[in-house]
PDB file of C-alpha atoms in Angstrom:
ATOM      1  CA  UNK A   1      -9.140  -9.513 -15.613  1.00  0.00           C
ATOM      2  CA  UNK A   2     -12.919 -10.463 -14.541  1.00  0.00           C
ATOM      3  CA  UNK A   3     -13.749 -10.927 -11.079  1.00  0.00           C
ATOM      4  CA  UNK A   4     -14.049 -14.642 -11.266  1.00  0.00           C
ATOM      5  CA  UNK A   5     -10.355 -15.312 -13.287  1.00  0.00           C
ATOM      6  CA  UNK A   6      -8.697 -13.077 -10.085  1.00  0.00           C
ATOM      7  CA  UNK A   7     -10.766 -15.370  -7.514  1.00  0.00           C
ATOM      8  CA  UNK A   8      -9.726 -18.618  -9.111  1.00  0.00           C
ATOM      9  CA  UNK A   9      -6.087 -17.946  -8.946  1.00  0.00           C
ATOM     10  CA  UNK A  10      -5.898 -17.006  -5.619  1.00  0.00           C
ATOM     11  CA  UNK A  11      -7.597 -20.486  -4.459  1.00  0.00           C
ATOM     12  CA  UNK A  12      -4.414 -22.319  -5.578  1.00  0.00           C
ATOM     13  CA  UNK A  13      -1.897 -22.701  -2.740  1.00  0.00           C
ATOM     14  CA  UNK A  14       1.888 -23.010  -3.063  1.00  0.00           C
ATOM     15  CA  UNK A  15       4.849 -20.519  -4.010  1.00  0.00           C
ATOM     16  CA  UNK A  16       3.099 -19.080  -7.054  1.00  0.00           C
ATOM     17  CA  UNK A  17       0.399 -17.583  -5.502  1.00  0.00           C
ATOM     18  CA  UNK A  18       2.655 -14.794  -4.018  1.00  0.00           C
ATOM     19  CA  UNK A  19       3.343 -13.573  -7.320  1.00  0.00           C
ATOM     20  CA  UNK A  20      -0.365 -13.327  -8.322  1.00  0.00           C
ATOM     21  CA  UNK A  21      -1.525 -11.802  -5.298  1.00  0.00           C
ATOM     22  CA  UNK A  22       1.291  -9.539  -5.994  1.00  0.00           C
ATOM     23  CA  UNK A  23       0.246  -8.677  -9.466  1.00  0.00           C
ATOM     24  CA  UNK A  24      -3.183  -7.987  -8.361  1.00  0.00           C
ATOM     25  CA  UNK A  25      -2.114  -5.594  -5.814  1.00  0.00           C
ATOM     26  CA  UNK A  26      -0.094  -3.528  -8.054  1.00  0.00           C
ATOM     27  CA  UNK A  27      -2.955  -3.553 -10.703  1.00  0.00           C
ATOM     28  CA  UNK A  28      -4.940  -2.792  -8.181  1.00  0.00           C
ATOM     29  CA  UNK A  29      -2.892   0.649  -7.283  1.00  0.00           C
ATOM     30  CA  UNK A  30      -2.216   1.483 -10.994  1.00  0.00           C
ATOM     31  CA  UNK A  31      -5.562   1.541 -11.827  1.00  0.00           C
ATOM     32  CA  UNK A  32      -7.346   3.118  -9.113  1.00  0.00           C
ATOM     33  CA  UNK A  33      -5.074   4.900  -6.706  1.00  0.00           C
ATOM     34  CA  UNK A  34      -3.039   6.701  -8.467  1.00  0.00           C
ATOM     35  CA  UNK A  35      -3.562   9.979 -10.621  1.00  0.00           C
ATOM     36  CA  UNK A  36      -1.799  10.415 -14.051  1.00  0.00           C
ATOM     37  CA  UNK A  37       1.378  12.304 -13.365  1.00  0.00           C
ATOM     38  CA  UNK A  38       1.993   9.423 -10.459  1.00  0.00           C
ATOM     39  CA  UNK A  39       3.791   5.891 -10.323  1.00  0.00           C
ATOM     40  CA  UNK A  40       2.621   3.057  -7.994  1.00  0.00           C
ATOM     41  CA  UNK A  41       5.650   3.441  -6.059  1.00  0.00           C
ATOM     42  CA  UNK A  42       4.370   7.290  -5.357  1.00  0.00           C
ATOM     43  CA  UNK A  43       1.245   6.044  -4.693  1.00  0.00           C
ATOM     44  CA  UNK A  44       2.122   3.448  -2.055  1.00  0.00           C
ATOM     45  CA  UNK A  45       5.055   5.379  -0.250  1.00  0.00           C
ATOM     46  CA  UNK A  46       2.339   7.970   0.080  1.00  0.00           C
ATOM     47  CA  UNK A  47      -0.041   5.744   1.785  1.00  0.00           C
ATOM     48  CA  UNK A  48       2.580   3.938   4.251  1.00  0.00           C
ATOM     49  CA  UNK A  49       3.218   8.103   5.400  1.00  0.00           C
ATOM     50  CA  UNK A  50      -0.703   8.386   6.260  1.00  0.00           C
ATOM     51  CA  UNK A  51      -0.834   5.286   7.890  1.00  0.00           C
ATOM     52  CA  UNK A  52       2.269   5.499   9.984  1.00  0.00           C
ATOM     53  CA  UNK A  53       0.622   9.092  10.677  1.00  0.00           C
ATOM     54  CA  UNK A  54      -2.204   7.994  11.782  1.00  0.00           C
ATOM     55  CA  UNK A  55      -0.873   4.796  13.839  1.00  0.00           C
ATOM     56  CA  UNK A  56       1.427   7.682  15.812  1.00  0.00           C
ATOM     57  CA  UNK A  57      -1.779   9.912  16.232  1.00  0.00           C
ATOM     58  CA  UNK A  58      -3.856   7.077  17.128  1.00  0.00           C
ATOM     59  CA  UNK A  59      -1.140   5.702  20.278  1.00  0.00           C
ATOM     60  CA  UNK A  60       0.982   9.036  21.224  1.00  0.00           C
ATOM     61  CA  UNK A  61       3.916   8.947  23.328  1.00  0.00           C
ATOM     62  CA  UNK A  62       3.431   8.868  27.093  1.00  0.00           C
ATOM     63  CA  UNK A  63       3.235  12.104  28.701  1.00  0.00           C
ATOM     64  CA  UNK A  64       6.991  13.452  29.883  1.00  0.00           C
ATOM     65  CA  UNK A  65       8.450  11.338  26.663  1.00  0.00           C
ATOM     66  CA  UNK A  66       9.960  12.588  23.601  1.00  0.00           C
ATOM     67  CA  UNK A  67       7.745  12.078  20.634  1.00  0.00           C
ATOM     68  CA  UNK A  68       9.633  10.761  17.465  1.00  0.00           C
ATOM     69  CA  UNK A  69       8.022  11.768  14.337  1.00  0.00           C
ATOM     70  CA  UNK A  70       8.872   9.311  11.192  1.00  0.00           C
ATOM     71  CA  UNK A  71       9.169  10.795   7.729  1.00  0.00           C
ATOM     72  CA  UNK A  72       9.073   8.816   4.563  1.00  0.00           C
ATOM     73  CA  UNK A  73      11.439  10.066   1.951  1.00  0.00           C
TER      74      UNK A  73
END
């Protein structure tokens, strides 16, 4: 879809535009984040682990609490 076609649909308001900013986000992943052997879901649960990684690395516990490490199944 060119550049200009994905622009123009996201300038209309209202309850469709969800779905098209949806679309685009999945195309999005599909096309450039994932490998070959991998699905978008893959892909994205992967990415939500890093982040929440990095959001926990980025603000640690206070000192004398118990950190809680979060895993993504």
């Amino acid at each position: 879809m060119p550049a200009g076609q994905v622009a123009s649909e996201f300038s209309v308001a209202g309850p469709d535009a969800a779905e098209g900013i949806a679309r685009a986000v999945i195309d999005f992943a599909q096309q450039f984040l994932t490998d070959d052997h991998q699905d978008v879901a893959d892909t994205l649960r992967q990415l939500e682990a890093v982040g929440v990684g990095q959001a926990l690395d980025a603000h640690p516990a206070p000192t004398g609490v118990h950190p809680v490490r979060l895993t993504v199944v």
